[in-house]
PDB file of C-alpha atoms in Angstrom:
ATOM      1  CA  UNK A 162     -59.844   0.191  80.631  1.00  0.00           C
ATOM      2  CA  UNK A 163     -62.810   2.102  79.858  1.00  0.00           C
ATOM      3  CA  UNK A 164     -63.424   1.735  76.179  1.00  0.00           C
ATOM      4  CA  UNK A 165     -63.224  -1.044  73.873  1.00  0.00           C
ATOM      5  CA  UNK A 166     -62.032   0.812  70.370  1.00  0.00           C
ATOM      6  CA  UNK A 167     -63.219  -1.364  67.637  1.00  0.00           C
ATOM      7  CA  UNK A 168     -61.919   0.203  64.062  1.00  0.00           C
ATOM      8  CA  UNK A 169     -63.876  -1.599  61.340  1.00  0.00           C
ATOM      9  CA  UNK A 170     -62.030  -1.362  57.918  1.00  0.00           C
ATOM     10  CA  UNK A 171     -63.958  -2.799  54.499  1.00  0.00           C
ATOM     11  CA  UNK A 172     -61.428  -3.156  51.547  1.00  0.00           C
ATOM     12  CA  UNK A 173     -62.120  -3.637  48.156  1.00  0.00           C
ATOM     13  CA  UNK A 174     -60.321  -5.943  46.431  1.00  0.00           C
ATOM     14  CA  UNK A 175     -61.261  -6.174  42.444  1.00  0.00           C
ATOM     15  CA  UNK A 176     -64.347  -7.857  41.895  1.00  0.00           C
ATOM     16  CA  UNK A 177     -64.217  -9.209  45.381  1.00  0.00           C
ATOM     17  CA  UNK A 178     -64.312  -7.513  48.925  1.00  0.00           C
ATOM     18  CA  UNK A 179     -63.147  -8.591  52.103  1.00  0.00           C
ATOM     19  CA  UNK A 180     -64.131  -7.994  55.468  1.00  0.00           C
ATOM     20  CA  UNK A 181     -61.349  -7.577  58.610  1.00  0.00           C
ATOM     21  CA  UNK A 182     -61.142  -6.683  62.236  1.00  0.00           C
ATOM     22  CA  UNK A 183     -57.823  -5.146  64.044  1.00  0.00           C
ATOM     23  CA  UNK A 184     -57.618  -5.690  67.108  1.00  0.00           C
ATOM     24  CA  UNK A 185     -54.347  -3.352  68.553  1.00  0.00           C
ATOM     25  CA  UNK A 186     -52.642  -5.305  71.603  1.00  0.00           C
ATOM     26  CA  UNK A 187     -54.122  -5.731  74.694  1.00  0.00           C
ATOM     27  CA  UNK A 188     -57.271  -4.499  72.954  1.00  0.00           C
ATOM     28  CA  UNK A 189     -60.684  -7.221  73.950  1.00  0.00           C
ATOM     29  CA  UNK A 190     -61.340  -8.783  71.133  1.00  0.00           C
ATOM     30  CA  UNK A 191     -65.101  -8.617  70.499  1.00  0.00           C
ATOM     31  CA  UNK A 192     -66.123 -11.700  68.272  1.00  0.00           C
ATOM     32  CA  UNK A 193     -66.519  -9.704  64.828  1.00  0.00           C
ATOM     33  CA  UNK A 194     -67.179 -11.683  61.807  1.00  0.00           C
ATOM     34  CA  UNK A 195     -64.228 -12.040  59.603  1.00  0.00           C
ATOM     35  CA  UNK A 196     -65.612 -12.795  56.568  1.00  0.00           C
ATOM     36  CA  UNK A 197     -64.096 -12.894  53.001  1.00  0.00           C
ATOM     37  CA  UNK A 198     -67.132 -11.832  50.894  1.00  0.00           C
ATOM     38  CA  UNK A 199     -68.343 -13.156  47.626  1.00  0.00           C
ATOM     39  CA  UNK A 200     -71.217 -11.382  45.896  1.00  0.00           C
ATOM     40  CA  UNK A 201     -73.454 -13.364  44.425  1.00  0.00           C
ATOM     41  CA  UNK A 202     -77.261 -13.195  43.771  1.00  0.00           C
ATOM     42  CA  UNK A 203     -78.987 -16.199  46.033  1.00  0.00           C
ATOM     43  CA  UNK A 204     -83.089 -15.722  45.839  1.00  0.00           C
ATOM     44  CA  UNK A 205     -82.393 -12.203  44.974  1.00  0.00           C
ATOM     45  CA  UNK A 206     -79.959 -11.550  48.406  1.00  0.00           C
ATOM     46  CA  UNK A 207     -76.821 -11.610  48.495  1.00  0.00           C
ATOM     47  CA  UNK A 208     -74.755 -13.861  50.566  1.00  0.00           C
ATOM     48  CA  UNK A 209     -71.298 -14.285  51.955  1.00  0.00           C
ATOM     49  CA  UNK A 210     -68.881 -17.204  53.170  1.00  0.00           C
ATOM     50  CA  UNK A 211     -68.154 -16.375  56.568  1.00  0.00           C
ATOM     51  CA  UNK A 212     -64.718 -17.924  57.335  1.00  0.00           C
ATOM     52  CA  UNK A 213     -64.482 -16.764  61.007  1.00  0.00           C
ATOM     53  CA  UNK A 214     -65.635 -17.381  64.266  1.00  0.00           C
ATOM     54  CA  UNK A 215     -67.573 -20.270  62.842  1.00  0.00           C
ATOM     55  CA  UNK A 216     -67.875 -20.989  59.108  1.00  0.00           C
ATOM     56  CA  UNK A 217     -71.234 -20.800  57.761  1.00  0.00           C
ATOM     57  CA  UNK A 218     -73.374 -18.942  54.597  1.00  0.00           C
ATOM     58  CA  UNK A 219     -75.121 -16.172  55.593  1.00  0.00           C
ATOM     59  CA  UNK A 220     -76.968 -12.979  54.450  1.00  0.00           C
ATOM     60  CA  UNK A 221     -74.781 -10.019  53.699  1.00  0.00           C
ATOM     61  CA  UNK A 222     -77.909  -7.266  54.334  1.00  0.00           C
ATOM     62  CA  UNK A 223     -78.081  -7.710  58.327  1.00  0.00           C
ATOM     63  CA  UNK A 224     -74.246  -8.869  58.897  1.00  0.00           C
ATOM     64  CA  UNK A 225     -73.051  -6.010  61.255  1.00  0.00           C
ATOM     65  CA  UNK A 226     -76.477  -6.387  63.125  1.00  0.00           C
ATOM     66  CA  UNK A 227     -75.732  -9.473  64.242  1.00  0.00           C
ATOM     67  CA  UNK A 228     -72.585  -8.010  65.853  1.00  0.00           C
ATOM     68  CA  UNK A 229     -75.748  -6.166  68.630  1.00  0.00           C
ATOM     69  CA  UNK A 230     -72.559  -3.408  69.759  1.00  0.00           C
ATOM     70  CA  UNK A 231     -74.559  -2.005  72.412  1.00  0.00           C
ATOM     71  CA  UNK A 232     -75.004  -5.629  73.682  1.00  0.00           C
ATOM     72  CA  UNK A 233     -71.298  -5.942  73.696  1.00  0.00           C
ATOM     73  CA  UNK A 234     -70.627  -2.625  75.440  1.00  0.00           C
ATOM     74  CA  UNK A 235     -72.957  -3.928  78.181  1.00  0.00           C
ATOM     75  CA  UNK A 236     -71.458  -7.441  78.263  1.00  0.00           C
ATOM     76  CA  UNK A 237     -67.757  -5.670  78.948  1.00  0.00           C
ATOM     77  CA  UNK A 238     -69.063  -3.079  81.017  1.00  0.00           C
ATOM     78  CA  UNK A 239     -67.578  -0.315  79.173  1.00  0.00           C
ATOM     79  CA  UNK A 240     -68.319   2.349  75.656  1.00  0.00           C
ATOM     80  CA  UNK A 241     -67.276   0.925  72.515  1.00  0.00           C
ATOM     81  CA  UNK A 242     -65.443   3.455  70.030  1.00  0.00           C
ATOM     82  CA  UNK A 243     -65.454   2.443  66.253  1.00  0.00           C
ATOM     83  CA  UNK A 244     -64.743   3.285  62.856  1.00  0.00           C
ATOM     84  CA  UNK A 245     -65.145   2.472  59.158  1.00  0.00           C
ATOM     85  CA  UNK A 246     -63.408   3.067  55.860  1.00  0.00           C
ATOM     86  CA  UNK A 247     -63.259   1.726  52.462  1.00  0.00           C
ATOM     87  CA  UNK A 248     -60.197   1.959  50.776  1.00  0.00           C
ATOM     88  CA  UNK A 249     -58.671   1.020  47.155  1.00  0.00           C
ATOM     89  CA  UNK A 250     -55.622  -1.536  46.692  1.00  0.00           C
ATOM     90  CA  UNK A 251     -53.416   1.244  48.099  1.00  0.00           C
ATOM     91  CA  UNK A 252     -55.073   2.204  51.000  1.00  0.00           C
ATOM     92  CA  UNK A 253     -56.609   5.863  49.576  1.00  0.00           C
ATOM     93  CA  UNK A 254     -59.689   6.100  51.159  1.00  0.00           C
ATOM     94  CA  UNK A 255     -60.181   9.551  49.572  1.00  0.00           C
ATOM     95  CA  UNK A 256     -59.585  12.267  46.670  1.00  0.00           C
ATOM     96  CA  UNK A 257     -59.299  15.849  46.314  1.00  0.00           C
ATOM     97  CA  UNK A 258     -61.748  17.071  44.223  1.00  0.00           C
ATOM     98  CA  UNK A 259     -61.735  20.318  42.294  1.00  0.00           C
ATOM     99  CA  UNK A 260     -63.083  22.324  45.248  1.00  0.00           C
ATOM    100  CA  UNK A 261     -60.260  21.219  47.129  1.00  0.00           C
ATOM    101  CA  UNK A 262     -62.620  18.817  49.553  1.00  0.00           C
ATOM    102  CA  UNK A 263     -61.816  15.389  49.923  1.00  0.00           C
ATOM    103  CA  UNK A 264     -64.414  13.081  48.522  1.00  0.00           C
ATOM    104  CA  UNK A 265     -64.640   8.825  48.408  1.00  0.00           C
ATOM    105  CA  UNK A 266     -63.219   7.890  45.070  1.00  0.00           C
ATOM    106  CA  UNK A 267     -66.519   7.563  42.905  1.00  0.00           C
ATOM    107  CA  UNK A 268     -65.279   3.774  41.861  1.00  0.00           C
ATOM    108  CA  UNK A 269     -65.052   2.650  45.444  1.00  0.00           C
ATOM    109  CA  UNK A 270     -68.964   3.342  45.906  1.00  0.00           C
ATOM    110  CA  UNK A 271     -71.426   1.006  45.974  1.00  0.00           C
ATOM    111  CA  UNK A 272     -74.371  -0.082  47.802  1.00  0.00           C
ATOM    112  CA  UNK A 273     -73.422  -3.687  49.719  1.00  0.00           C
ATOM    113  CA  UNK A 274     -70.323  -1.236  51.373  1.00  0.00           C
ATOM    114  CA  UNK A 275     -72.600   1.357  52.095  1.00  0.00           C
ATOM    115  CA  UNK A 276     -75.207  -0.444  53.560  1.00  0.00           C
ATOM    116  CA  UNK A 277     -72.860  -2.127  55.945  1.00  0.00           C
ATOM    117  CA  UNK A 278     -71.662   1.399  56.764  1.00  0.00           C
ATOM    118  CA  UNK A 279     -75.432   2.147  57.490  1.00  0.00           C
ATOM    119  CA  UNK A 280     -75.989  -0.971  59.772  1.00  0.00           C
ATOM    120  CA  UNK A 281     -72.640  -0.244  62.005  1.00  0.00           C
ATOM    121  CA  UNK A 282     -74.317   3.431  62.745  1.00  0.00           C
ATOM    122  CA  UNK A 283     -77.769   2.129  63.241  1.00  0.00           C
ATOM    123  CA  UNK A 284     -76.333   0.930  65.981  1.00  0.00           C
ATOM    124  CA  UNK A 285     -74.239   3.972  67.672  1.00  0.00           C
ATOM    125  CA  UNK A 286     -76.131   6.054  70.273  1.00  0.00           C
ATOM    126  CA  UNK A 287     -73.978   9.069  69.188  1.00  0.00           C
ATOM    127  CA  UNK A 288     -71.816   9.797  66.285  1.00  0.00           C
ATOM    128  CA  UNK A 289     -68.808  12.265  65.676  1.00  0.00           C
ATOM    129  CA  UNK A 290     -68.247  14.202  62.851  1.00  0.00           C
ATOM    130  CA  UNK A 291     -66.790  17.306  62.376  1.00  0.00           C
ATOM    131  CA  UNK A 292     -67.441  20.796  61.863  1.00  0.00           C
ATOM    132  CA  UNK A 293     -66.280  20.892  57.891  1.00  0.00           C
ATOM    133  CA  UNK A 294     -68.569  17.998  57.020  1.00  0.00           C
ATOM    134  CA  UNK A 295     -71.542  20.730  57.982  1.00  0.00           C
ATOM    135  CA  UNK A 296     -70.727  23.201  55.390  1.00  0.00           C
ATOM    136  CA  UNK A 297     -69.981  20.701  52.503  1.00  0.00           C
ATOM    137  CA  UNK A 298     -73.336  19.812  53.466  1.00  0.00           C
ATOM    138  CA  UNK A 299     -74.990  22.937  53.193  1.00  0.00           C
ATOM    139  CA  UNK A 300     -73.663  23.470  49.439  1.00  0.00           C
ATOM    140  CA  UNK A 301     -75.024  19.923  48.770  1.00  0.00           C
ATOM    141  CA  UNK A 302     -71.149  19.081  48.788  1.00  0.00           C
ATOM    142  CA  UNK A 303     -71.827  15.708  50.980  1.00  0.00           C
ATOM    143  CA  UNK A 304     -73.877  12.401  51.395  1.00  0.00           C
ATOM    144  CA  UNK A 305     -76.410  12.932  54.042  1.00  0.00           C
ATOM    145  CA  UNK A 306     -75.902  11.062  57.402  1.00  0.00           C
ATOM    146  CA  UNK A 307     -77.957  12.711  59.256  1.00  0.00           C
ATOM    147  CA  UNK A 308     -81.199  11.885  58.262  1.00  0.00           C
ATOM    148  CA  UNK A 309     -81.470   8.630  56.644  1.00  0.00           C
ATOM    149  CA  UNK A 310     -82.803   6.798  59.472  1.00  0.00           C
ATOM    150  CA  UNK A 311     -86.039   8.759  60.018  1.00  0.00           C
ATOM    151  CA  UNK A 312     -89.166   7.906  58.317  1.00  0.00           C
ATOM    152  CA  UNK A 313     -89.257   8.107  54.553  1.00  0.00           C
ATOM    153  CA  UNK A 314     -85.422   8.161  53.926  1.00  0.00           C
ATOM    154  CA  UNK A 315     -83.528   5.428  52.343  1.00  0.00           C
ATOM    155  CA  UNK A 316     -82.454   3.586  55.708  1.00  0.00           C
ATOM    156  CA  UNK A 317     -85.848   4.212  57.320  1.00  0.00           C
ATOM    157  CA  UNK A 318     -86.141   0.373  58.058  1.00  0.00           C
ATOM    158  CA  UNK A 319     -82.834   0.539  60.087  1.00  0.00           C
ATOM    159  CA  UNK A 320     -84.611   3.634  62.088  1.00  0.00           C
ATOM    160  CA  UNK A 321     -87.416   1.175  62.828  1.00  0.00           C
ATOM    161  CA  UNK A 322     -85.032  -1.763  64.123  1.00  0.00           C
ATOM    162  CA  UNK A 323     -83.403   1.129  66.238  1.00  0.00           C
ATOM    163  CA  UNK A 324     -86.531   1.688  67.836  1.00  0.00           C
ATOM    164  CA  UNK A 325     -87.343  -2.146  67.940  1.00  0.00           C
ATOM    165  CA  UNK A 326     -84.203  -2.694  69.874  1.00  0.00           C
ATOM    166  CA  UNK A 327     -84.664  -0.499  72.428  1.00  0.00           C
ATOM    167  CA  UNK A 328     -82.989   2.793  71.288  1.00  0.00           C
ATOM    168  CA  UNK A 329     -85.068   6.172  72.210  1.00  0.00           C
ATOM    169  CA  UNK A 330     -84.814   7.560  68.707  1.00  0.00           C
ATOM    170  CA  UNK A 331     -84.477   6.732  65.092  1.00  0.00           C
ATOM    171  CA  UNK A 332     -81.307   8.625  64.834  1.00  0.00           C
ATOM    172  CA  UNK A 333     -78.031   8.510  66.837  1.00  0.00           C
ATOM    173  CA  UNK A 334     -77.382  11.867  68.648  1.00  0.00           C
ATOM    174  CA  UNK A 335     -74.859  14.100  67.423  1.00  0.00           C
ATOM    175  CA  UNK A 336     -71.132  14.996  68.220  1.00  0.00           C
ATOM    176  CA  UNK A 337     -69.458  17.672  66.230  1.00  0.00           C
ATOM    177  CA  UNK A 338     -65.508  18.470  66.412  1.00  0.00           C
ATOM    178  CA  UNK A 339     -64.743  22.379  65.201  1.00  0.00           C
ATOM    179  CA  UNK A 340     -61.494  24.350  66.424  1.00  0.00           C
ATOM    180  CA  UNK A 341     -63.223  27.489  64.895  1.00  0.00           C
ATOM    181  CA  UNK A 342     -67.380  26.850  65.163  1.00  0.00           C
ATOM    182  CA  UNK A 343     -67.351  28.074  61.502  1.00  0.00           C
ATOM    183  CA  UNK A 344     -70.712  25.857  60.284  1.00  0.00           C
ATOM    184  CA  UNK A 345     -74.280  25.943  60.402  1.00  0.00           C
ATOM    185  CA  UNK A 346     -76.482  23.748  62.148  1.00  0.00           C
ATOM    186  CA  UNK A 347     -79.316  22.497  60.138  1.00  0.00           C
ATOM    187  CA  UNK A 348     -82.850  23.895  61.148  1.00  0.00           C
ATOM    188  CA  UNK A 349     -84.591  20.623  61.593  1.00  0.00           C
ATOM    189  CA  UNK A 350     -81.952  18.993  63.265  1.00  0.00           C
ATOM    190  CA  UNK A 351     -81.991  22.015  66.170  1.00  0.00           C
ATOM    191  CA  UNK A 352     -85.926  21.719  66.383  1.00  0.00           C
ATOM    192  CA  UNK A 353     -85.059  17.651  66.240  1.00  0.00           C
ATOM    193  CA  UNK A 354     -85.225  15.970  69.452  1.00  0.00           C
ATOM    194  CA  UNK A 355     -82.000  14.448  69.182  1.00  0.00           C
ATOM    195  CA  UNK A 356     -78.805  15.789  71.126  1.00  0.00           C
ATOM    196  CA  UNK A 357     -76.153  17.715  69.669  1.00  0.00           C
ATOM    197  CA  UNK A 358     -72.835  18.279  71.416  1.00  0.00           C
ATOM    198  CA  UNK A 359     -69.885  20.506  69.861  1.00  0.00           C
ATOM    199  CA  UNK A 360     -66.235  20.148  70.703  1.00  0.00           C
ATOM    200  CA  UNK A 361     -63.796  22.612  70.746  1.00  0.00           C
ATOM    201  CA  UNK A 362     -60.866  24.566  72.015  1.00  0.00           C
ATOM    202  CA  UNK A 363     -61.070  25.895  75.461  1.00  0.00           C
ATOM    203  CA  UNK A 364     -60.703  29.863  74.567  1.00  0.00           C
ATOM    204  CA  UNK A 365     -63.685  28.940  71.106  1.00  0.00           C
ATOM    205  CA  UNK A 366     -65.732  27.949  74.556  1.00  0.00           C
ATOM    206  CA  UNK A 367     -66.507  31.108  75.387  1.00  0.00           C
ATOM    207  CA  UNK A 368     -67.103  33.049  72.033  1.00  0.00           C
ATOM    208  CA  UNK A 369     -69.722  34.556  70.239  1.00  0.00           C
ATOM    209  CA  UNK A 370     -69.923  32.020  68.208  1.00  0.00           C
ATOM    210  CA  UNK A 371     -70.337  29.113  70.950  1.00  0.00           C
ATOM    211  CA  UNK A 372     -73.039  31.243  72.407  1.00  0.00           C
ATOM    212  CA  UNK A 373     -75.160  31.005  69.151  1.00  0.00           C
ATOM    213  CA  UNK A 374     -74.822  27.680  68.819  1.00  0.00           C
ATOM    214  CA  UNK A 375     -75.771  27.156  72.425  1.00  0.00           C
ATOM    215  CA  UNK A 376     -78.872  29.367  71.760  1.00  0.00           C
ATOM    216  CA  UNK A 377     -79.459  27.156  68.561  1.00  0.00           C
ATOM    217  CA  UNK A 378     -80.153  24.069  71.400  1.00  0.00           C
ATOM    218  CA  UNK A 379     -75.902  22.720  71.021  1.00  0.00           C
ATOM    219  CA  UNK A 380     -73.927  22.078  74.321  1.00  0.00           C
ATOM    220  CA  UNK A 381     -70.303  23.484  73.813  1.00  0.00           C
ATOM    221  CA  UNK A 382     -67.987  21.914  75.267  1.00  0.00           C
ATOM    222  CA  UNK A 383     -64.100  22.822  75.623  1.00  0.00           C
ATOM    223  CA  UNK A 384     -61.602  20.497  75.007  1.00  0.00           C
ATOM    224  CA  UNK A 385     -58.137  21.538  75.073  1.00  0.00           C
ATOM    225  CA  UNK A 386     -55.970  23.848  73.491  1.00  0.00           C
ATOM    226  CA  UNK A 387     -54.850  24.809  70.580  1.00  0.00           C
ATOM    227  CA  UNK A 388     -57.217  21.883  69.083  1.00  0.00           C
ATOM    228  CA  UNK A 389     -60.065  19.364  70.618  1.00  0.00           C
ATOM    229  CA  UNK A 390     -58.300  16.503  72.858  1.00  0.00           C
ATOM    230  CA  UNK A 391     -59.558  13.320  71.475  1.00  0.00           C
ATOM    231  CA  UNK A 392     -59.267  11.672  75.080  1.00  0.00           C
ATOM    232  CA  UNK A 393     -61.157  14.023  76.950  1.00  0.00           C
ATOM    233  CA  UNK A 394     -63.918  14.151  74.105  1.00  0.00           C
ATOM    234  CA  UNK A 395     -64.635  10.234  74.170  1.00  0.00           C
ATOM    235  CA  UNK A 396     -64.060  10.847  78.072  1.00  0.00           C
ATOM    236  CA  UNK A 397     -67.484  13.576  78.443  1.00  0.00           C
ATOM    237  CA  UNK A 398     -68.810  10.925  75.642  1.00  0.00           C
ATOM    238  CA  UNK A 399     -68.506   7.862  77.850  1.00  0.00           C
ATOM    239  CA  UNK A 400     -67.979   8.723  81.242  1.00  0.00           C
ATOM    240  CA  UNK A 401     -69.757  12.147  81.787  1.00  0.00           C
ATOM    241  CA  UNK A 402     -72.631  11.623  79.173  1.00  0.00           C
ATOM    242  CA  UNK A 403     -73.092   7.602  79.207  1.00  0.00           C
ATOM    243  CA  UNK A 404     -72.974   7.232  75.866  1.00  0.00           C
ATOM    244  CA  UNK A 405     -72.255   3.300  74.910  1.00  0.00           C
ATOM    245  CA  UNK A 406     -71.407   2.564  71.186  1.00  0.00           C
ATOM    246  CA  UNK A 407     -69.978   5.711  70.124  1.00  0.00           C
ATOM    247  CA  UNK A 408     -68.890   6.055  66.195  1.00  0.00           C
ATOM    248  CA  UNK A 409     -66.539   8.442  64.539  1.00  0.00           C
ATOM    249  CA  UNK A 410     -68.842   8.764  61.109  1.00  0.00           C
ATOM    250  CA  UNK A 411     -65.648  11.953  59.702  1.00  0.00           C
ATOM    251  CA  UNK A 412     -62.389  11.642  57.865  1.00  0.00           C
ATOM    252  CA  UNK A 413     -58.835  10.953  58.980  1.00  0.00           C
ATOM    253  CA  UNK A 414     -58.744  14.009  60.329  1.00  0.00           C
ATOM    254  CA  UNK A 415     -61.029  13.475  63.241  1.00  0.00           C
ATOM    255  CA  UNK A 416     -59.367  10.193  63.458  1.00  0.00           C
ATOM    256  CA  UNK A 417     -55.798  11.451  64.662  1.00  0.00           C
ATOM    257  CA  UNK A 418     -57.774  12.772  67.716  1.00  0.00           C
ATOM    258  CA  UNK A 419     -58.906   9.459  68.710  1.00  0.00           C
ATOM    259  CA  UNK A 420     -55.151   8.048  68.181  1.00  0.00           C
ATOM    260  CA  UNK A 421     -54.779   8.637  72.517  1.00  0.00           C
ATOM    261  CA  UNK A 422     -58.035   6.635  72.831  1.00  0.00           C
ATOM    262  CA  UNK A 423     -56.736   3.718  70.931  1.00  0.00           C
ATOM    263  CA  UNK A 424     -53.515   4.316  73.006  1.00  0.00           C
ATOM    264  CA  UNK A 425     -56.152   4.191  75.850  1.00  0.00           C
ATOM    265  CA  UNK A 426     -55.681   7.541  77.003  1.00  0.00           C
ATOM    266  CA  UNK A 427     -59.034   8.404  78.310  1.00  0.00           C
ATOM    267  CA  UNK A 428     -59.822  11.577  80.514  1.00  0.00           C
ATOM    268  CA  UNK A 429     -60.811  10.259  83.388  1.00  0.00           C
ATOM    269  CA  UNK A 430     -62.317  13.531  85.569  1.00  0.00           C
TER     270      UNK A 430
END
């Protein structure tokens, strides 16, 4: 196989949260911590009880670090595709609000889950989101992941260990998934030196639209018909474009595309 899938799911559990991998069959399991978590105040960090591979206290802030994916997608000699969701009791990992877009549940937020969230895409050399999550954005509609890496943001320190470990920029590049190419790019991300790749339908390809956002410094790239083909994406992702750690930062949506992947149904030419 080509790709090591690795979906990362964070649940909260009452007062207490808890940590998990899945591993589908005949998936390589990639030594992540399991780790039933206990918040507690320890020198002013928090710490956890990690259970799994090896029992030991350690540091919450720095946990998914340690896991070094790009390190692992070297070791296996393949790209490694992940994931992450919080989710309530029941498994919602999202609401409706009154505008009809789906938002996390505000009691599910907080900042140990989020900056776990953080330290999983520090370490992604591209992300995928798609096309809606650019126009929530531009009505101030959605948290900003695109920027909270660089310099003066409020993960700036994980856009410095980026850099430390050997990564070209403080930011992962960008994927984007749109059947219709109805969304803005953000000005300083085109100026930005960072990559940004658009999937879409093969006849969207050749549009109008695909032509502005190719003059706006986007590749276009189509991807099947009448949506994006979530094998052939990760395929010009991994195979075509090298990327290594690749992570899918949109909702479940974007995730049913990826559903061949974890089948491992991977464009191959």
């Amino acid at each position: 196989p080509l790709l090591t899938v690795v979906p990362v799911i964070v649940h909260r559990e009452g007062s207490a949260a808890a940590a998990f991998r899945y591993s589908p069959p005949d998936m390589v399991p990639y030594g992540h911590n399991v780790a039933r978590i206990r918040l507690r105040k320890e020198a002013a960090m928090q710490m956890i009880d990690q259970v799994f591979p090896v029992r030991k206290h350690v540091p919450l802030e720095g946990l998914y670090l340690d896991q070094r994916l790009m390190g692992l997608a070297a070791e296996i000699g393949r790209s490694v595709v992940l994931s992450d969701y919080l989710t309530d009791k029941n498994g919602v990992i999202a609401k409706a609000g009154k505008d009809g877009q789906f938002q996390i549940p505000a009691e599910l937020k907080n900042a140990a889950d989020w900056g776990l969230y953080q330290e999983l895409m520090a370490q992604a050399d591209v992300t995928i989101s798609g096309g809606s999550y650019y126009k929530r954005l531009a009505t101030k509609g959605a948290q900003d992941i695109l920027h909270q890496f660089e310099s003066g943001h409020a993960f700036e320190k994980l856009g410095e260990w980026r850099l430390k470990a050997g990564y070209p920029k403080r930011s992962p590049d960008l994927a984007i998934v749109s059947r219709h190419l109805d969304f803005e790019l953000p000005q300083d991300i085109i100026r930005s030196s960072r990559r940004i790749v658009i999937f879409t339908t093969d006849s969207m390809a050749g549009s109008d639209k695909a032509r502005s956002l190719r003059d706006a410094n986007a590749t276009i790239v189509g991807s099947g018909e009448p949506g994006v083909d979530g094998g052939r994406m990760i395929g010009t992702l991994a195979i075509e474009m090298g990327y290594r750690v690749i992570m899918m930062v949109s909702g479940p949506q974007v995730l049913d595309l990826l559903l061949p992947v974890l089948a491992g149904d991977v464009a191959r030419d």
